[in-house]
C-alpha cells in the first residue's frame, strides 16, 4: 500500500482555515503542509518500516517541530493545539499512518514537555522534533484501559535512589519501535489516581521487553511491554512522585482534540472520494450524483463533517486561549472530550456512507474508502474511548 495517491485530483480543502479560530500563521502552515503532504509517496506495506520512514520525512521537513516548544527545537513557543489540529487533519487526509507517526511524537513526548525537568527536555525533545528519536506513551494495561487509576504496573524506589518497574503495558503505539517510553506506574499502592507517577524509560533499559507485537486491522505499530525488575535512574521520574495521573490527563487533553482532527481528515477524504465518485459513476442512464438519494446522503455527510469540525476547532482554540491549567476539569477538557467523541463517531458514519456509495468497489482491498473504513475504527477507542468522553462530559455537567 502506498500513501493515498490523488486519483481524482483530490486535495484537502483549505476554506476551514479561514474560520476565526485560526490566525495567519495557521493558514500559512496549512498551505505549506498541504503541498508537502500531497507530494509524499511512502510504501506502507510494512507498517513499522513505513512509520520510521514517515518520522524521518516529517522530521527532515520540520513538521515534527510542532510537537515540542521552541526552547527545545520546536516551531512555536509552546504546544499550539490549533497547529496540531491542522497537521493531523491534513496528514490524515493523505495517509492515516503519516498522521499516526506525527501524533505519536507529540503524545509520546507531551508529558516531558509539560512536566519534565530541563535535563529530560534537553535529552529528548530536540531529538523528537528532528525525528532522530521515536517516542511512545505507555499508559494502558491488560486490566486497566479506561480505568487509569486501576493500573497495576508498579515503580518502587531502590536504596540507591533508582526506580524499579514491574508490570505489563499493552496496546502501546510505537511499541518495539520507540527509542523511549513515557511510562505511568503506581508509586503509592491503594491511592488510586493520587498514587501514580510518570517515568522516561529508554527502549534498551534492562528488564524491558517490547518484542510482543500486536497486529490490528489497520496499519498501526503496537506492542505489549513487559517490565521485569526494570531499573531506571533517579532522574527518570517526570515531575513529582504521585503526580503522574494529572500529567497523563493534561497530556491527553492536548492530544484528544488532535485525534478529533485526524478523524476529521479521514472523513474529509472519504467525502472527497464520494463526491468525485458521484460525479463520474453512471447508472440508470445518469450520474450517481443526479439522484436525490445521493444528494441527500452527501448533504448528511457534509453536515456531520461540519459539526465535527466546529467542535474540534473550538476545543483547540479554547486550549490555546485558556489560562486555566491542571485544575479539576476545566472547560477545555470537556471541549476536547466533545470534539473527540463527535469527530470520531461522525467520521465512522461518513466513511461508512462513502463505502456504501461505492458499492462493491467500496469493500475492495486497496480502495481509499476501504482503507479508511479500517483506519477510522480504532480512533473511537484509543486515547479515551467514546464512553470515556461521555463520562468526562457527564462529570463536567454535574460539576457546573
Ligand atoms: N487535567 C488535570 N487534572 C485532571 C484531569 C485533567 N484533564 N482529569 C482529572 N483530573 C484530576 C481530577 O481533578 C482529580 O484530582 P483530585 O484527586 O485532586 O480531585 C484526579 O485527577 C482524578 O480524577 P477523576 O476522579 O476524574 O479520575 P477517574 O479515576 O474517575 O478517571 C477518567 C477519569 C475515566 C476520565 C480517566 O481515567 C481517563 O481519562 N481514562 C481514559 C484513559 C485513556 O485515554 N486511555 C487511553 C490510553 S492512551 S492511548
XYZ file of C-alpha atoms and ligand atoms in Angstrom, residues 137 139-140 145-146 148-149 193-194 245-246 249-250 252-253 256 326 328 333 383-384 388 392 395, ligand 1:
73
model
C 3.192 6.868 25.668
C -0.498 4.117 29.958
C -2.876 1.220 29.136
C -7.518 0.744 29.811
C -10.246 3.274 30.518
C -6.315 4.509 34.510
C -6.377 4.655 38.311
C -5.320 8.318 40.847
C -3.213 10.007 43.528
C -2.265 10.875 36.756
C -2.778 14.593 36.267
C -4.737 13.711 31.763
C -3.144 17.036 30.810
C -4.390 13.666 26.776
C -6.244 16.993 26.966
C -7.588 14.347 22.262
C -4.470 21.482 35.583
C -10.088 19.780 38.041
C -11.140 19.197 28.970
C -6.867 7.955 23.812
C -10.136 7.546 25.683
C -14.823 7.732 28.479
C -15.896 13.237 31.213
C -18.916 14.690 35.246
N -6.478 17.697 33.972
C -5.999 17.813 35.230
N -6.455 17.050 36.257
C -7.402 16.152 35.991
C -7.939 15.971 34.705
C -7.426 16.801 33.673
N -7.874 16.691 32.424
N -8.873 15.000 34.747
C -8.925 14.575 36.013
N -8.037 15.273 36.777
C -7.807 15.138 38.207
C -9.119 15.287 38.970
O -9.382 16.640 39.277
C -8.808 14.515 40.238
O -7.983 15.313 41.062
P -8.104 15.269 42.675
O -7.727 13.877 43.073
O -7.121 16.308 43.136
O -9.528 15.597 42.961
C -7.968 13.350 39.739
O -7.366 13.817 38.511
C -8.781 12.098 39.489
O -9.823 12.418 38.564
P -11.122 11.503 38.393
O -11.731 11.266 39.755
O -11.984 12.105 37.345
O -10.464 10.127 37.886
P -11.111 8.753 37.477
O -10.284 7.674 38.050
O -12.582 8.749 37.763
O -10.856 8.679 35.890
C -11.238 9.082 33.540
C -11.344 9.587 34.997
C -12.081 7.862 33.239
C -11.716 10.264 32.711
C -9.735 8.807 33.209
O -9.305 7.640 33.873
C -9.485 8.638 31.721
O -9.327 9.619 31.008
N -9.454 7.387 31.228
C -9.152 7.086 29.829
C -7.692 6.978 29.672
C -7.278 6.872 28.253
O -7.446 7.790 27.497
N -6.700 5.711 27.922
C -6.142 5.520 26.646
C -4.671 5.466 26.806
S -3.780 6.431 25.713
S -3.953 5.532 24.014
